[in-house]
Amino acid sequence: MIKNMGIFSRNFFKTLGILGTAIIIIHAIVYFTFPIFYAENQRNKINESADILIKYLEEKNSDEIPLLLESYSKNLRISVHLKEETPKDDSQIVKDLNINKNNESTYIIIEERTLKTKDNKNLSVQFISGTNLIDEAIDIVLVYLPYTLVLTLIFSFIFSYVYSKRLAEPLLYISKVTKKMQNMELDARFDEGNKGELGEVGSQINKVYSKLLTTINDLEIKNKNIIELQEQKVAFLRAASHELKTPLTGIRIILENMKYNVGVYKDHNKYLSETILKIDSLSILLGEILESSKFQEWTENKQILNIKNAVEIMIDRYREMYLVKNIKINNGVKDTTTILMSKQALDKVLSNVVSNAIKYSSEDSSIQIYDDEEYLYIDNPCKPLSEEAQKNLFKIFYHTQVINKPQNGTGLGLYIVKNILESYDLEYSLKPYEHGMRFKIRIDNKEKDNI
């Protein structure tokens, strides 16, 4: 039963039990020790009375003493006699004091004093007091103890309730917040405005919980990225196998027809040349596939790179390609513009984007490459793509629908660019603008500010 009780109930009954036991023990001690202290107190009173009386008698003559002692004995429950006149029989003393001799609680006190009277006589006076002190003490105790016992028990009940409630409130609060933390609720926090140890402990737990949430969030992101990467690998392998199967099937058909001299395929020289072109195309595709398998390497070894210099290298690399079409490339990127990325990744992104811009730009046109504080822009004059084409641009091996066959590519370039930029959490887009298509890449990495 106690196991299933709440924090408040357990503390309440424990506190009440401790206080109640202490109160009962204290009252029992008072009950049994009070008669002893009461008797000692009576003895002290008799001593004080005796001292006062002796001082008074010392100013009197000896013949006045007996009468004064008799008068004193009548007024108080004390028998006072000159020692030589003290009754020898105990029964007479008991009778004078009006006490019960057979009662075990009967208590007789005898004090003796000497004095010198006014007429220079030495006398010895005995003070005898007898009473049922134990019974008297018990009667006195029984008058007050029940009331004090009830009052202290009531106080114990009230105190236990208030104390247990005050003690349980922070514990219940801690239990409530930690249960939220156990359920991984994002808003689970201790109120750091509380003063004292609870506030300090709450603040420390908040820091630990925040760090835990951050770690879990990072792990979830990494896990999600790993899952996405695995899915991309599966999709890539499926698409790659399909893309490789098509040219291989075509080559096989041509060779079989040439072998059996079927129709136009009797012209071996012509179709051998065509087969070689298909094999070259297949070789390029295999090279792109192998290159894309290095995706994980491209996302490692991050460093701050100067974009203007990287763009200049790309312009030099494709110089012959754009000069043939009489295209001008304007590198308007600021000298101070940088990005946090691996050198291989930036080279791959710019290589694909710049080569595509040259490949699909109109002849005698001008490609503009520039930046602002947040984005890098590559503008190439051309016929804008349709909305359907824009939706599929970054899909793997998507190429035949958007370009002319004389310029046919592998369809892997933009797919690789997409994966690299997403791995760095960089926004990107390829959308029409007034004179053609504009490729936009976000370059202000949040990580760069922390380096």
Short mmCIF file of C-alpha atoms in Angstrom, two decimals:
data_model
loop_
_atom_site.label_atom_id
_atom_site.label_comp_id
_atom_site.label_asym_id
_atom_site.label_seq_id
_atom_site.Cartn_x
_atom_site.Cartn_y
_atom_site.Cartn_z
CA MET A 1 0.00 0.00 0.00
CA ILE A 2 2.76 2.46 0.97
CA LYS A 3 4.59 1.61 -2.24
CA ASN A 4 1.67 2.90 -4.29
CA MET A 5 1.23 6.04 -2.20
CA GLY A 6 2.28 9.40 -3.54
CA ILE A 7 5.26 11.45 -2.44
CA PHE A 8 3.06 13.77 -0.37
CA SER A 9 1.25 10.92 1.44
CA ARG A 10 4.46 9.07 2.29
CA ASN A 11 6.17 12.18 3.66
CA PHE A 12 3.04 13.21 5.56
CA PHE A 13 2.62 9.90 7.40
CA LYS A 14 6.35 9.54 8.05
CA THR A 15 6.61 13.06 9.51
CA LEU A 16 3.41 12.64 11.54
CA GLY A 17 4.65 9.29 12.86
CA ILE A 18 8.00 10.74 13.94
CA LEU A 19 6.47 13.79 15.62
CA GLY A 20 3.69 11.75 17.24
CA THR A 21 6.16 9.24 18.66
CA ALA A 22 8.39 12.02 19.97
CA ILE A 23 5.43 13.77 21.63
CA ILE A 24 4.24 10.58 23.33
CA ILE A 25 7.75 9.79 24.60
CA ILE A 26 8.19 13.34 25.93
CA HIS A 27 4.83 13.22 27.72
CA ALA A 28 5.70 9.81 29.20
CA ILE A 29 9.00 11.19 30.48
CA VAL A 30 7.17 14.17 32.02
CA TYR A 31 4.61 11.84 33.62
CA PHE A 32 7.26 9.68 35.31
CA THR A 33 9.81 12.37 36.24
CA PHE A 34 7.51 15.19 37.35
CA PRO A 35 6.82 13.70 40.85
CA ILE A 36 10.57 13.58 41.53
CA PHE A 37 11.07 17.21 40.56
CA TYR A 38 7.87 18.15 42.40
CA ALA A 39 9.14 16.56 45.63
CA GLU A 40 12.50 18.31 45.29
CA ASN A 41 10.69 21.59 44.74
CA GLN A 42 8.67 21.07 47.93
CA ARG A 43 11.88 20.41 49.88
CA ASN A 44 13.38 23.67 48.56
CA LYS A 45 10.26 25.57 49.61
CA ILE A 46 10.48 24.11 53.14
CA ASN A 47 14.15 25.09 53.32
CA GLU A 48 13.33 28.64 52.31
CA SER A 49 10.46 28.82 54.82
CA ALA A 50 12.70 27.40 57.54
CA ASP A 51 15.42 29.96 56.90
CA ILE A 52 12.94 32.83 57.03
CA LEU A 53 11.34 31.53 60.24
CA ILE A 54 14.68 31.02 61.99
CA LYS A 55 15.74 34.60 61.26
CA TYR A 56 12.42 35.77 62.69
CA LEU A 57 12.76 33.62 65.82
CA GLU A 58 16.29 34.82 66.55
CA GLU A 59 14.78 38.20 67.42
CA LYS A 60 12.46 36.65 70.04
CA ASN A 61 12.96 35.46 73.60
CA SER A 62 13.07 31.73 74.27
CA ASP A 63 9.78 31.73 76.16
CA GLU A 64 7.99 33.11 73.06
CA ILE A 65 9.30 30.44 70.73
CA PRO A 66 6.91 27.52 71.51
CA LEU A 67 3.81 29.66 70.97
CA LEU A 68 5.13 31.05 67.70
CA LEU A 69 6.03 27.56 66.45
CA GLU A 70 2.56 26.29 67.28
CA SER A 71 0.95 29.18 65.44
CA TYR A 72 3.23 28.62 62.41
CA SER A 73 2.37 24.89 62.33
CA LYS A 74 -1.37 25.61 62.29
CA ASN A 75 -1.16 27.98 59.32
CA LEU A 76 1.00 25.70 57.13
CA ARG A 77 1.05 21.96 56.53
CA ILE A 78 4.35 21.75 58.35
CA SER A 79 4.93 20.47 61.88
CA VAL A 80 7.51 22.66 63.63
CA HIS A 81 8.81 21.76 67.13
CA LEU A 82 11.73 22.36 69.32
CA LYS A 83 13.85 19.28 68.97
CA GLU A 84 13.38 18.21 72.57
CA GLU A 85 9.61 18.51 72.11
CA THR A 86 9.43 16.54 68.84
CA PRO A 87 7.07 13.50 69.16
CA LYS A 88 8.94 10.22 69.37
CA ASP A 89 6.03 8.25 67.94
CA ASP A 90 5.62 8.34 64.12
CA SER A 91 1.89 7.91 64.46
CA GLN A 92 1.65 11.25 66.24
CA ILE A 93 3.57 12.94 63.41
CA VAL A 94 1.32 11.29 60.83
CA LYS A 95 -1.72 12.44 62.77
CA ASP A 96 -0.44 16.00 63.04
CA LEU A 97 0.32 16.16 59.32
CA ASN A 98 -2.92 14.44 58.32
CA ILE A 99 -1.27 11.94 55.98
CA ASN A 100 -1.84 8.25 55.22
CA LYS A 101 1.01 6.25 56.66
CA ASN A 102 0.17 3.13 54.64
CA ASN A 103 0.30 4.95 51.29
CA GLU A 104 3.55 4.13 49.46
CA SER A 105 3.56 7.59 47.90
CA THR A 106 3.69 9.28 51.34
CA TYR A 107 6.75 11.51 51.48
CA ILE A 108 8.11 12.98 54.77
CA ILE A 109 10.63 15.83 54.77
CA ILE A 110 12.58 16.66 57.95
CA GLU A 111 14.75 19.76 58.19
CA GLU A 112 16.63 20.84 61.33
CA ARG A 113 17.85 24.35 62.21
CA THR A 114 19.66 25.84 65.23
CA LEU A 115 19.16 29.37 66.45
CA LYS A 116 20.28 31.74 69.20
CA THR A 117 17.39 33.62 70.81
CA LYS A 118 17.34 37.21 71.93
CA ASP A 119 18.03 36.11 75.51
CA ASN A 120 21.11 34.16 74.32
CA LYS A 121 19.69 30.64 74.48
CA ASN A 122 20.63 28.03 71.86
CA LEU A 123 17.67 26.08 70.52
CA SER A 124 17.28 23.37 67.91
CA VAL A 125 14.13 23.46 65.75
CA GLN A 126 12.83 20.63 63.54
CA PHE A 127 10.63 21.19 60.48
CA ILE A 128 8.64 18.13 59.49
CA SER A 129 6.50 18.07 56.35
CA GLY A 130 4.67 15.04 55.15
CA THR A 131 2.34 14.68 52.24
CA ASN A 132 1.34 12.27 49.49
CA LEU A 133 3.64 14.09 47.06
CA ILE A 134 3.55 11.40 44.34
CA ASP A 135 -0.23 11.42 44.22
CA GLU A 136 -0.29 15.19 44.19
CA ALA A 137 2.26 15.33 41.39
CA ILE A 138 0.35 12.75 39.34
CA ASP A 139 -2.89 14.66 39.87
CA ILE A 140 -1.24 17.85 38.64
CA VAL A 141 0.23 16.06 35.62
CA LEU A 142 -3.09 14.46 34.73
CA VAL A 143 -4.74 17.87 34.76
CA TYR A 144 -2.44 19.30 32.07
CA LEU A 145 -0.99 16.37 30.11
CA PRO A 146 -4.17 15.39 28.18
CA TYR A 147 -4.57 18.96 26.91
CA THR A 148 -0.91 19.35 25.98
CA LEU A 149 -0.95 15.91 24.34
CA VAL A 150 -3.98 16.75 22.18
CA LEU A 151 -2.68 20.21 21.29
CA THR A 152 0.77 18.93 20.34
CA LEU A 153 -0.74 16.11 18.26
CA ILE A 154 -2.93 18.64 16.42
CA PHE A 155 0.13 20.81 15.88
CA SER A 156 2.03 17.76 14.61
CA PHE A 157 -0.76 17.00 12.14
CA ILE A 158 -0.80 20.57 10.80
CA PHE A 159 2.98 20.81 10.71
CA SER A 160 3.28 17.43 8.95
CA TYR A 161 0.75 18.50 6.34
CA VAL A 162 2.42 21.85 5.61
CA TYR A 163 5.94 20.43 5.72
CA SER A 164 5.08 17.47 3.48
CA LYS A 165 3.32 19.71 0.99
CA ARG A 166 6.27 22.12 0.85
CA LEU A 167 8.66 19.19 0.48
CA ALA A 168 6.54 17.36 -2.11
CA GLU A 169 5.90 20.36 -4.40
CA PRO A 170 9.46 20.64 -5.76
CA LEU A 171 9.76 16.85 -5.98
CA LEU A 172 6.50 16.60 -7.92
CA TYR A 173 7.66 19.47 -10.13
CA ILE A 174 10.95 17.67 -10.81
CA SER A 175 9.05 14.45 -11.53
CA LYS A 176 6.74 16.27 -13.95
CA VAL A 177 9.56 17.96 -15.87
CA THR A 178 11.80 14.87 -15.99
CA LYS A 179 8.85 12.82 -17.28
CA LYS A 180 8.52 15.32 -20.13
CA MET A 181 12.25 15.00 -20.75
CA GLN A 182 11.88 11.23 -20.76
CA ASN A 183 9.28 11.62 -23.50
CA MET A 184 11.76 13.90 -25.37
CA GLU A 185 9.40 16.89 -25.37
CA LEU A 186 11.27 19.86 -26.81
CA ASP A 187 9.73 22.41 -24.38
CA ALA A 188 10.65 20.41 -21.26
CA ARG A 189 12.67 22.81 -19.11
CA PHE A 190 13.10 23.66 -15.42
CA ASP A 191 12.26 27.19 -14.33
CA GLU A 192 15.68 28.72 -13.75
CA GLY A 193 14.06 31.60 -11.84
CA ASN A 194 13.83 29.42 -8.73
CA LYS A 195 16.36 30.37 -6.08
CA GLY A 196 18.50 28.00 -4.09
CA GLU A 197 19.66 24.47 -4.83
CA LEU A 198 16.58 23.59 -6.92
CA GLY A 199 17.25 26.45 -9.33
CA GLU A 200 20.93 25.51 -9.67
CA VAL A 201 20.15 21.82 -10.23
CA GLY A 202 17.39 22.74 -12.71
CA SER A 203 19.78 24.98 -14.63
CA GLN A 204 22.36 22.20 -14.89
CA ILE A 205 19.74 19.67 -16.01
CA ASN A 206 18.48 22.15 -18.63
CA LYS A 207 22.00 22.46 -20.04
CA VAL A 208 22.46 18.69 -20.12
CA TYR A 209 19.02 18.18 -21.71
CA SER A 210 19.67 20.87 -24.35
CA LYS A 211 22.98 19.25 -25.21
CA LEU A 212 21.27 15.86 -25.37
CA LEU A 213 18.58 17.20 -27.73
CA THR A 214 21.25 18.79 -29.91
CA THR A 215 23.19 15.53 -30.03
CA ILE A 216 20.07 13.51 -30.82
CA ASN A 217 19.07 16.01 -33.50
CA ASP A 218 22.55 15.81 -35.04
CA LEU A 219 22.40 12.02 -34.97
CA GLU A 220 18.95 12.05 -36.57
CA ILE A 221 20.20 14.36 -39.32
CA LYS A 222 23.26 12.18 -39.89
CA ASN A 223 21.11 9.05 -39.84
CA LYS A 224 18.70 10.65 -42.30
CA ASN A 225 21.61 11.63 -44.53
CA ILE A 226 22.98 8.09 -44.38
CA ILE A 227 19.58 6.65 -45.30
CA GLU A 228 19.21 9.15 -48.13
CA LEU A 229 22.72 8.36 -49.32
CA GLN A 230 21.94 4.65 -49.33
CA GLU A 231 18.71 5.29 -51.21
CA GLN A 232 20.61 7.46 -53.67
CA LYS A 233 23.17 4.71 -54.17
CA VAL A 234 20.44 2.15 -54.85
CA ALA A 235 18.65 4.51 -57.24
CA PHE A 236 21.94 5.41 -58.87
CA LEU A 237 22.93 1.79 -59.42
CA ARG A 238 19.52 0.95 -60.86
CA ALA A 239 19.58 3.95 -63.18
CA ALA A 240 23.22 3.34 -64.12
CA SER A 241 22.59 -0.30 -64.97
CA HIS A 242 19.63 0.73 -67.12
CA GLU A 243 21.62 3.51 -68.80
CA LEU A 244 24.51 1.15 -69.55
CA LYS A 245 22.23 -1.59 -70.82
CA THR A 246 20.76 0.60 -73.59
CA PRO A 247 24.01 1.36 -75.51
CA LEU A 248 25.31 -2.17 -74.93
CA THR A 249 22.14 -3.59 -76.45
CA GLY A 250 22.50 -1.25 -79.43
CA ILE A 251 26.13 -2.26 -79.97
CA ARG A 252 25.20 -5.95 -79.77
CA ILE A 253 22.44 -5.53 -82.36
CA ILE A 254 24.77 -3.70 -84.78
CA LEU A 255 27.51 -6.33 -84.40
CA GLU A 256 25.12 -9.24 -84.88
CA ASN A 257 23.65 -7.66 -88.02
CA MET A 258 27.15 -7.01 -89.34
CA LYS A 259 28.10 -10.62 -88.59
CA TYR A 260 25.24 -11.97 -90.68
CA ASN A 261 25.43 -9.18 -93.30
CA VAL A 262 21.83 -8.15 -92.69
CA GLY A 263 20.65 -5.36 -95.03
CA VAL A 264 22.51 -2.07 -94.70
CA TYR A 265 24.83 -3.59 -92.09
CA LYS A 266 26.83 -5.16 -94.93
CA ASP A 267 28.68 -1.83 -94.97
CA HIS A 268 31.02 -2.84 -92.13
CA ASN A 269 33.19 0.26 -92.30
CA LYS A 270 30.24 2.59 -91.72
CA TYR A 271 28.77 0.66 -88.80
CA LEU A 272 32.11 -0.11 -87.21
CA SER A 273 32.66 3.64 -86.99
CA GLU A 274 29.18 4.05 -85.48
CA THR A 275 29.92 1.28 -83.00
CA ILE A 276 33.17 2.98 -81.99
CA LEU A 277 31.24 6.22 -81.34
CA LYS A 278 28.78 4.33 -79.14
CA ILE A 279 31.66 2.70 -77.26
CA ASP A 280 33.29 6.12 -76.76
CA SER A 281 29.98 7.46 -75.45
CA LEU A 282 29.74 4.45 -73.17
CA SER A 283 33.29 5.05 -71.96
CA ILE A 284 32.41 8.66 -71.09
CA LEU A 285 29.33 7.46 -69.22
CA LEU A 286 31.37 4.90 -67.27
CA GLY A 287 33.86 7.63 -66.39
CA GLU A 288 31.05 9.82 -65.03
CA ILE A 289 29.64 6.90 -63.05
CA LEU A 290 33.03 6.16 -61.51
CA GLU A 291 33.51 9.86 -60.79
CA SER A 292 30.14 10.11 -59.06
CA SER A 293 31.08 7.18 -56.81
CA LYS A 294 33.58 9.56 -55.16
CA PHE A 295 30.69 11.63 -53.78
CA GLN A 296 31.62 10.98 -50.14
CA GLU A 297 35.20 12.17 -50.75
CA TRP A 298 33.86 15.45 -52.15
CA THR A 299 32.10 16.25 -48.85
CA GLU A 300 35.25 15.79 -46.72
CA ASN A 301 38.28 18.02 -46.07
CA LYS A 302 36.32 21.28 -45.94
CA GLN A 303 38.22 24.55 -46.25
CA ILE A 304 37.50 28.19 -47.06
CA LEU A 305 38.00 28.65 -50.81
CA ASN A 306 38.13 31.79 -52.95
CA ILE A 307 35.31 31.53 -55.51
CA LYS A 308 36.71 34.10 -57.96
CA ASN A 309 39.93 32.09 -58.36
CA ALA A 310 37.99 28.84 -58.78
CA VAL A 311 35.78 30.41 -61.49
CA GLU A 312 38.87 31.73 -63.30
CA ILE A 313 40.30 28.20 -63.41
CA MET A 314 37.05 26.93 -64.98
CA ILE A 315 37.13 29.70 -67.60
CA ASP A 316 40.66 28.68 -68.59
CA ARG A 317 39.69 25.01 -68.65
CA TYR A 318 36.86 25.54 -71.14
CA ARG A 319 38.51 28.32 -73.18
CA GLU A 320 38.46 26.40 -76.48
CA MET A 321 34.86 25.38 -75.92
CA TYR A 322 33.49 28.92 -75.55
CA LEU A 323 35.82 30.50 -78.12
CA VAL A 324 34.44 28.18 -80.81
CA LYS A 325 30.97 29.67 -80.19
CA ASN A 326 32.38 33.19 -79.87
CA ILE A 327 31.05 33.40 -76.30
CA LYS A 328 32.41 35.86 -73.75
CA ILE A 329 32.53 34.99 -70.04
CA ASN A 330 32.58 37.82 -67.52
CA ASN A 331 33.94 36.82 -64.09
CA GLY A 332 32.34 39.48 -61.87
CA VAL A 333 32.81 37.60 -58.59
CA LYS A 334 34.29 39.78 -55.83
CA ASP A 335 37.88 39.09 -54.78
CA THR A 336 36.79 38.55 -51.16
CA THR A 337 33.97 36.08 -51.85
CA THR A 338 34.60 32.69 -50.24
CA ILE A 339 32.80 29.42 -49.51
CA LEU A 340 33.36 26.56 -47.06
CA MET A 341 33.69 23.41 -49.17
CA SER A 342 36.22 20.81 -50.21
CA LYS A 343 38.29 21.77 -53.26
CA GLN A 344 37.13 18.66 -55.17
CA ALA A 345 33.46 19.46 -54.50
CA LEU A 346 33.71 23.12 -55.58
CA ASP A 347 35.67 22.09 -58.70
CA LYS A 348 33.00 19.52 -59.62
CA VAL A 349 30.10 21.95 -59.09
CA LEU A 350 31.66 24.82 -61.06
CA SER A 351 32.90 22.47 -63.80
CA ASN A 352 29.39 21.13 -64.44
CA VAL A 353 27.62 24.47 -64.17
CA VAL A 354 30.11 26.46 -66.29
CA SER A 355 30.42 23.75 -68.97
CA ASN A 356 26.61 23.50 -69.20
CA ALA A 357 26.35 27.29 -69.44
CA ILE A 358 28.81 27.30 -72.36
CA LYS A 359 27.25 24.26 -74.02
CA TYR A 360 23.70 25.61 -74.07
CA SER A 361 24.35 29.35 -74.48
CA SER A 362 23.58 30.99 -77.80
CA GLU A 363 26.49 31.82 -80.09
CA ASP A 364 27.98 35.31 -79.89
CA SER A 365 26.47 35.72 -76.40
CA SER A 366 27.92 36.68 -73.02
CA ILE A 367 27.84 34.54 -69.85
CA GLN A 368 27.74 36.54 -66.62
CA ILE A 369 29.16 35.08 -63.39
CA TYR A 370 28.74 37.32 -60.32
CA ASP A 371 27.74 37.31 -56.64
CA ASP A 372 26.12 39.25 -53.84
CA GLU A 373 26.52 38.69 -50.10
CA GLU A 374 24.53 35.45 -50.15
CA TYR A 375 24.45 33.90 -53.62
CA LEU A 376 26.61 33.08 -56.64
CA TYR A 377 24.89 33.59 -60.02
CA ILE A 378 25.69 32.09 -63.45
CA ASP A 379 23.56 33.67 -66.21
CA ASN A 380 23.70 32.12 -69.68
CA PRO A 381 21.68 33.49 -72.64
CA CYS A 382 19.60 30.69 -74.17
CA LYS A 383 16.07 29.54 -74.81
CA PRO A 384 14.40 29.08 -71.39
CA LEU A 385 13.43 25.53 -70.44
CA SER A 386 9.84 24.45 -70.01
CA GLU A 387 8.36 24.02 -66.53
CA GLU A 388 8.31 20.24 -66.95
CA ALA A 389 11.98 20.22 -67.91
CA GLN A 390 12.85 22.40 -64.90
CA LYS A 391 11.17 19.89 -62.56
CA ASN A 392 13.27 17.00 -63.90
CA LEU A 393 16.59 18.78 -64.48
CA PHE A 394 18.32 17.36 -61.41
CA LYS A 395 17.08 13.79 -61.85
CA ILE A 396 19.67 11.17 -62.65
CA PHE A 397 20.29 10.53 -66.38
CA TYR A 398 17.72 13.15 -67.39
CA HIS A 399 19.12 14.58 -70.61
CA THR A 400 17.35 13.56 -73.82
CA GLN A 401 14.31 15.72 -73.09
CA VAL A 402 16.19 18.98 -72.57
CA ILE A 403 19.04 19.07 -75.09
CA ASN A 404 19.59 18.38 -78.71
CA LYS A 405 21.15 15.09 -79.67
CA PRO A 406 24.30 16.62 -81.17
CA GLN A 407 25.00 17.99 -77.67
CA ASN A 408 23.82 14.91 -75.80
CA GLY A 409 25.45 14.38 -72.40
CA THR A 410 25.45 11.67 -69.77
CA GLY A 411 22.69 13.19 -67.61
CA LEU A 412 24.83 12.82 -64.48
CA GLY A 413 26.26 16.35 -64.19
CA LEU A 414 23.37 18.20 -62.54
CA TYR A 415 22.51 15.11 -60.47
CA ILE A 416 26.03 15.20 -59.00
CA VAL A 417 25.81 18.98 -58.45
CA LYS A 418 22.49 18.53 -56.64
CA ASN A 419 23.89 15.88 -54.26
CA ILE A 420 27.01 17.91 -53.46
CA LEU A 421 25.11 21.13 -52.70
CA GLU A 422 22.51 19.31 -50.60
CA SER A 423 25.24 17.56 -48.61
CA TYR A 424 26.56 21.05 -47.70
CA ASP A 425 23.01 22.25 -46.98
CA LEU A 426 23.31 24.95 -49.66
CA GLU A 427 20.27 26.23 -51.51
CA TYR A 428 20.38 26.13 -55.31
CA SER A 429 18.09 26.68 -58.28
CA LEU A 430 18.12 26.76 -62.09
CA LYS A 431 15.34 29.03 -63.31
CA PRO A 432 14.59 31.23 -66.32
CA TYR A 433 15.39 34.93 -66.27
CA GLU A 434 14.90 37.69 -68.82
CA HIS A 435 17.55 36.48 -71.29
CA GLY A 436 17.81 32.77 -70.59
CA MET A 437 18.57 30.49 -67.61
CA ARG A 438 20.13 31.45 -64.27
CA PHE A 439 21.89 29.04 -61.92
CA LYS A 440 21.89 30.34 -58.32
CA ILE A 441 23.91 28.85 -55.42
CA ARG A 442 23.87 30.00 -51.79
CA ILE A 443 27.44 30.62 -50.61
CA ASP A 444 27.12 32.00 -47.03
CA ASN A 445 27.64 28.77 -45.07
CA LYS A 446 26.68 29.03 -41.39
CA GLU A 447 29.67 26.83 -40.54
CA LYS A 448 32.04 29.30 -42.19
CA ASP A 449 31.28 31.92 -39.51
CA ASN A 450 32.41 29.52 -36.78
CA ILE A 451 35.86 28.91 -38.26
#
